[in-house]
Amino acid sequence: MFAKNNRIVAASIAAIVLATSAPQSFAATATGSLTISANVVAACTVVGSAIAFGAYTQAVVNQTGGITVLCTNGTAYNVGLDAGTGAGATTAARKMTGSGGGTLNYALYRDSGRTNNWGSTIGTDTLTGTGSGLIQSLTVYGQVAAAQTPLAGTYSDTVTVTLTY
């Protein structure tokens, strides 16, 4: 029995020696960091549509047009409309010029009641907004006043839309 115990002890010692002398494989790790950054630039674009008043017969003519604004999310903006290209026009009294000479007065407004003139002075008569990152549609309310006596012909004007941000 003593010989049997010696063999067991010898086998156990051999197993321990083998286990401790075998090469061990450990995975080593190291960490670092990766810095990520971006700069979102405030940017805007603006596009205006046509306003076609149609036939004028000395009665009030109301019509609408549109302005499309696209600004970076959170960007505050002002949209102004200048006096147009008609001789002697102001933002309060715009003038279309006729093909045969003469003028036809009209006005542009920021509201459907046509009481708030749309001009070009920031803080006074422009339209303000804040960009959402999506297209925003603004309505321009136009009106040709009654009782004008223009010469027959085709009348037109070009108004510049200015977006300040």
PDB file of C-alpha atoms in Angstrom:
ATOM      1  CA  MET A   1       0.000   0.000   0.000  1.00  0.00           C
ATOM      2  CA  PHE A   2       2.881   2.235   0.718  1.00  0.00           C
ATOM      3  CA  ALA A   3       4.094   1.725  -2.831  1.00  0.00           C
ATOM      4  CA  LYS A   4       0.653   2.534  -4.159  1.00  0.00           C
ATOM      5  CA  ASN A   5       0.539   5.775  -2.158  1.00  0.00           C
ATOM      6  CA  ASN A   6       3.998   6.674  -3.420  1.00  0.00           C
ATOM      7  CA  ARG A   7       2.841   6.198  -6.971  1.00  0.00           C
ATOM      8  CA  ILE A   8      -0.185   8.416  -6.357  1.00  0.00           C
ATOM      9  CA  VAL A   9       1.945  11.092  -4.736  1.00  0.00           C
ATOM     10  CA  ALA A  10       4.509  10.831  -7.544  1.00  0.00           C
ATOM     11  CA  ALA A  11       1.779  11.116 -10.184  1.00  0.00           C
ATOM     12  CA  SER A  12       0.274  14.121  -8.410  1.00  0.00           C
ATOM     13  CA  ILE A  13       3.660  15.826  -8.183  1.00  0.00           C
ATOM     14  CA  ALA A  14       4.286  15.110 -11.876  1.00  0.00           C
ATOM     15  CA  ALA A  15       0.893  16.599 -12.806  1.00  0.00           C
ATOM     16  CA  ILE A  16       1.586  19.719 -10.748  1.00  0.00           C
ATOM     17  CA  VAL A  17       5.042  20.127 -12.302  1.00  0.00           C
ATOM     18  CA  LEU A  18       3.606  19.699 -15.780  1.00  0.00           C
ATOM     19  CA  ALA A  19       0.780  22.194 -15.129  1.00  0.00           C
ATOM     20  CA  THR A  20       3.098  24.852 -13.725  1.00  0.00           C
ATOM     21  CA  SER A  21       5.796  24.458 -16.350  1.00  0.00           C
ATOM     22  CA  ALA A  22       3.477  24.591 -19.386  1.00  0.00           C
ATOM     23  CA  PRO A  23       3.609  27.914 -21.240  1.00  0.00           C
ATOM     24  CA  GLN A  24       0.690  30.127 -20.303  1.00  0.00           C
ATOM     25  CA  SER A  25      -1.056  32.362 -22.828  1.00  0.00           C
ATOM     26  CA  PHE A  26      -2.605  35.563 -21.526  1.00  0.00           C
ATOM     27  CA  ALA A  27      -4.126  38.301 -23.722  1.00  0.00           C
ATOM     28  CA  ALA A  28      -2.773  41.736 -22.905  1.00  0.00           C
ATOM     29  CA  THR A  29      -4.867  44.857 -23.485  1.00  0.00           C
ATOM     30  CA  ALA A  30      -4.187  48.547 -23.682  1.00  0.00           C
ATOM     31  CA  THR A  31      -6.648  51.395 -24.070  1.00  0.00           C
ATOM     32  CA  GLY A  32      -6.551  54.832 -25.609  1.00  0.00           C
ATOM     33  CA  SER A  33      -9.070  57.386 -26.755  1.00  0.00           C
ATOM     34  CA  LEU A  34     -10.259  58.738 -30.057  1.00  0.00           C
ATOM     35  CA  THR A  35     -11.367  62.380 -30.060  1.00  0.00           C
ATOM     36  CA  ILE A  36     -14.356  63.068 -32.303  1.00  0.00           C
ATOM     37  CA  SER A  37     -15.498  66.571 -33.249  1.00  0.00           C
ATOM     38  CA  ALA A  38     -17.553  68.449 -35.823  1.00  0.00           C
ATOM     39  CA  ASN A  39     -18.381  72.060 -36.536  1.00  0.00           C
ATOM     40  CA  VAL A  40     -21.943  72.758 -37.680  1.00  0.00           C
ATOM     41  CA  VAL A  41     -21.922  75.994 -39.637  1.00  0.00           C
ATOM     42  CA  ALA A  42     -24.960  78.271 -39.635  1.00  0.00           C
ATOM     43  CA  ALA A  43     -26.138  78.504 -43.239  1.00  0.00           C
ATOM     44  CA  CYS A  44     -29.295  79.576 -45.045  1.00  0.00           C
ATOM     45  CA  THR A  45     -30.737  79.654 -48.549  1.00  0.00           C
ATOM     46  CA  VAL A  46     -33.782  81.509 -49.815  1.00  0.00           C
ATOM     47  CA  VAL A  47     -35.887  81.254 -52.984  1.00  0.00           C
ATOM     48  CA  GLY A  48     -38.825  83.459 -53.975  1.00  0.00           C
ATOM     49  CA  SER A  49     -41.716  82.577 -56.292  1.00  0.00           C
ATOM     50  CA  ALA A  50     -43.711  84.748 -58.701  1.00  0.00           C
ATOM     51  CA  ILE A  51     -46.823  86.702 -57.801  1.00  0.00           C
ATOM     52  CA  ALA A  52     -49.160  87.016 -60.793  1.00  0.00           C
ATOM     53  CA  PHE A  53     -51.953  89.516 -60.191  1.00  0.00           C
ATOM     54  CA  GLY A  54     -53.643  88.790 -63.517  1.00  0.00           C
ATOM     55  CA  ALA A  55     -56.021  91.265 -65.198  1.00  0.00           C
ATOM     56  CA  TYR A  56     -56.505  94.606 -63.469  1.00  0.00           C
ATOM     57  CA  THR A  57     -59.899  96.305 -63.927  1.00  0.00           C
ATOM     58  CA  GLN A  58     -59.624  99.086 -61.335  1.00  0.00           C
ATOM     59  CA  ALA A  59     -60.862  96.788 -58.541  1.00  0.00           C
ATOM     60  CA  VAL A  60     -58.678  95.541 -55.673  1.00  0.00           C
ATOM     61  CA  VAL A  61     -56.660  92.489 -56.702  1.00  0.00           C
ATOM     62  CA  ASN A  62     -55.226  90.229 -53.965  1.00  0.00           C
ATOM     63  CA  GLN A  63     -52.749  87.478 -54.704  1.00  0.00           C
ATOM     64  CA  THR A  64     -50.113  85.474 -52.845  1.00  0.00           C
ATOM     65  CA  GLY A  65     -46.635  84.234 -53.526  1.00  0.00           C
ATOM     66  CA  GLY A  66     -44.122  82.246 -51.584  1.00  0.00           C
ATOM     67  CA  ILE A  67     -40.641  82.363 -50.165  1.00  0.00           C
ATOM     68  CA  THR A  68     -38.819  79.168 -49.284  1.00  0.00           C
ATOM     69  CA  VAL A  69     -36.230  79.350 -46.499  1.00  0.00           C
ATOM     70  CA  LEU A  70     -33.809  76.614 -45.509  1.00  0.00           C
ATOM     71  CA  CYS A  71     -31.607  77.373 -42.482  1.00  0.00           C
ATOM     72  CA  THR A  72     -29.492  75.268 -40.168  1.00  0.00           C
ATOM     73  CA  ASN A  73     -31.468  74.144 -37.121  1.00  0.00           C
ATOM     74  CA  GLY A  74     -31.535  76.898 -34.474  1.00  0.00           C
ATOM     75  CA  THR A  75     -30.345  79.677 -36.819  1.00  0.00           C
ATOM     76  CA  ALA A  76     -32.307  82.922 -36.328  1.00  0.00           C
ATOM     77  CA  TYR A  77     -33.070  84.823 -39.526  1.00  0.00           C
ATOM     78  CA  ASN A  78     -34.821  87.894 -40.978  1.00  0.00           C
ATOM     79  CA  VAL A  79     -36.394  88.017 -44.426  1.00  0.00           C
ATOM     80  CA  GLY A  80     -36.705  91.411 -46.066  1.00  0.00           C
ATOM     81  CA  LEU A  81     -38.120  92.581 -49.398  1.00  0.00           C
ATOM     82  CA  ASP A  82     -36.692  95.638 -51.137  1.00  0.00           C
ATOM     83  CA  ALA A  83     -38.699  98.342 -52.960  1.00  0.00           C
ATOM     84  CA  GLY A  84     -38.330  96.662 -56.344  1.00  0.00           C
ATOM     85  CA  THR A  85     -37.056  98.168 -59.581  1.00  0.00           C
ATOM     86  CA  GLY A  86     -39.956 100.545 -60.376  1.00  0.00           C
ATOM     87  CA  ALA A  87     -38.972 104.201 -60.679  1.00  0.00           C
ATOM     88  CA  GLY A  88     -39.772 106.052 -57.446  1.00  0.00           C
ATOM     89  CA  ALA A  89     -40.853 102.888 -55.608  1.00  0.00           C
ATOM     90  CA  THR A  90     -40.491 102.475 -51.849  1.00  0.00           C
ATOM     91  CA  THR A  91     -41.160  99.436 -49.687  1.00  0.00           C
ATOM     92  CA  ALA A  92     -44.462 101.060 -48.675  1.00  0.00           C
ATOM     93  CA  ALA A  93     -45.481 101.948 -52.282  1.00  0.00           C
ATOM     94  CA  ARG A  94     -44.052  99.566 -54.848  1.00  0.00           C
ATOM     95  CA  LYS A  95     -44.521 100.214 -58.572  1.00  0.00           C
ATOM     96  CA  MET A  96     -44.755  97.858 -61.517  1.00  0.00           C
ATOM     97  CA  THR A  97     -43.576  99.399 -64.774  1.00  0.00           C
ATOM     98  CA  GLY A  98     -45.742  99.026 -67.875  1.00  0.00           C
ATOM     99  CA  SER A  99     -44.665  97.924 -71.354  1.00  0.00           C
ATOM    100  CA  GLY A 100     -46.190 101.104 -72.817  1.00  0.00           C
ATOM    101  CA  GLY A 101     -44.928 103.361 -70.019  1.00  0.00           C
ATOM    102  CA  GLY A 102     -46.711 104.205 -66.810  1.00  0.00           C
ATOM    103  CA  THR A 103     -46.820 102.435 -63.484  1.00  0.00           C
ATOM    104  CA  LEU A 104     -49.214 100.280 -61.471  1.00  0.00           C
ATOM    105  CA  ASN A 105     -48.896 100.556 -57.682  1.00  0.00           C
ATOM    106  CA  TYR A 106     -48.986  97.489 -55.463  1.00  0.00           C
ATOM    107  CA  ALA A 107     -48.047  96.431 -51.937  1.00  0.00           C
ATOM    108  CA  LEU A 108     -46.574  93.337 -50.280  1.00  0.00           C
ATOM    109  CA  TYR A 109     -47.553  92.255 -46.779  1.00  0.00           C
ATOM    110  CA  ARG A 110     -46.419  89.792 -44.088  1.00  0.00           C
ATOM    111  CA  ASP A 111     -49.977  88.897 -42.971  1.00  0.00           C
ATOM    112  CA  SER A 112     -53.170  87.661 -44.600  1.00  0.00           C
ATOM    113  CA  GLY A 113     -55.084  90.742 -43.397  1.00  0.00           C
ATOM    114  CA  ARG A 114     -52.690  92.816 -45.503  1.00  0.00           C
ATOM    115  CA  THR A 115     -51.978  95.263 -42.687  1.00  0.00           C
ATOM    116  CA  ASN A 116     -48.256  94.642 -41.996  1.00  0.00           C
ATOM    117  CA  ASN A 117     -46.099  95.938 -44.827  1.00  0.00           C
ATOM    118  CA  TRP A 118     -43.177  93.724 -45.810  1.00  0.00           C
ATOM    119  CA  GLY A 119     -40.096  95.872 -46.145  1.00  0.00           C
ATOM    120  CA  SER A 120     -36.374  95.589 -45.608  1.00  0.00           C
ATOM    121  CA  THR A 121     -35.649  97.236 -42.237  1.00  0.00           C
ATOM    122  CA  ILE A 122     -34.701  94.553 -39.690  1.00  0.00           C
ATOM    123  CA  GLY A 123     -36.669  94.979 -36.480  1.00  0.00           C
ATOM    124  CA  THR A 124     -39.318  97.098 -38.219  1.00  0.00           C
ATOM    125  CA  ASP A 125     -40.917  95.475 -41.238  1.00  0.00           C
ATOM    126  CA  THR A 126     -39.124  92.189 -41.960  1.00  0.00           C
ATOM    127  CA  LEU A 127     -40.274  88.681 -41.087  1.00  0.00           C
ATOM    128  CA  THR A 128     -38.289  86.802 -38.450  1.00  0.00           C
ATOM    129  CA  GLY A 129     -37.909  83.090 -37.920  1.00  0.00           C
ATOM    130  CA  THR A 130     -35.672  80.328 -36.644  1.00  0.00           C
ATOM    131  CA  GLY A 131     -34.341  77.589 -38.891  1.00  0.00           C
ATOM    132  CA  SER A 132     -35.346  74.005 -38.236  1.00  0.00           C
ATOM    133  CA  GLY A 133     -32.985  72.326 -40.674  1.00  0.00           C
ATOM    134  CA  LEU A 134     -36.031  71.688 -42.878  1.00  0.00           C
ATOM    135  CA  ILE A 135     -37.634  73.785 -45.611  1.00  0.00           C
ATOM    136  CA  GLN A 136     -39.885  76.521 -44.236  1.00  0.00           C
ATOM    137  CA  SER A 137     -42.495  78.149 -46.477  1.00  0.00           C
ATOM    138  CA  LEU A 138     -43.416  81.805 -46.008  1.00  0.00           C
ATOM    139  CA  THR A 139     -46.384  83.454 -47.693  1.00  0.00           C
ATOM    140  CA  VAL A 140     -46.169  86.888 -49.311  1.00  0.00           C
ATOM    141  CA  TYR A 141     -49.555  88.636 -49.481  1.00  0.00           C
ATOM    142  CA  GLY A 142     -49.792  91.024 -52.418  1.00  0.00           C
ATOM    143  CA  GLN A 143     -52.385  93.638 -53.288  1.00  0.00           C
ATOM    144  CA  VAL A 144     -53.008  96.012 -56.170  1.00  0.00           C
ATOM    145  CA  ALA A 145     -55.144  98.887 -54.901  1.00  0.00           C
ATOM    146  CA  ALA A 146     -58.425  99.876 -56.556  1.00  0.00           C
ATOM    147  CA  ALA A 147     -59.155 102.999 -58.602  1.00  0.00           C
ATOM    148  CA  GLN A 148     -55.820 103.276 -60.409  1.00  0.00           C
ATOM    149  CA  THR A 149     -55.836 104.432 -64.039  1.00  0.00           C
ATOM    150  CA  PRO A 150     -52.793 102.827 -65.653  1.00  0.00           C
ATOM    151  CA  LEU A 151     -52.131 102.728 -69.385  1.00  0.00           C
ATOM    152  CA  ALA A 152     -53.016  99.457 -71.114  1.00  0.00           C
ATOM    153  CA  GLY A 153     -50.101  97.016 -71.257  1.00  0.00           C
ATOM    154  CA  THR A 154     -48.190  94.394 -69.351  1.00  0.00           C
ATOM    155  CA  TYR A 155     -46.727  95.489 -66.006  1.00  0.00           C
ATOM    156  CA  SER A 156     -43.901  93.899 -64.053  1.00  0.00           C
ATOM    157  CA  ASP A 157     -41.400  94.449 -61.283  1.00  0.00           C
ATOM    158  CA  THR A 158     -38.599  92.526 -59.626  1.00  0.00           C
ATOM    159  CA  VAL A 159     -38.290  92.541 -55.832  1.00  0.00           C
ATOM    160  CA  THR A 160     -35.121  91.269 -54.180  1.00  0.00           C
ATOM    161  CA  VAL A 161     -35.530  88.929 -51.219  1.00  0.00           C
ATOM    162  CA  THR A 162     -32.773  89.326 -48.616  1.00  0.00           C
ATOM    163  CA  LEU A 163     -32.292  86.733 -45.884  1.00  0.00           C
ATOM    164  CA  THR A 164     -30.086  87.902 -43.006  1.00  0.00           C
ATOM    165  CA  TYR A 165     -28.845  85.411 -40.403  1.00  0.00           C
TER     166      TYR A 165
END
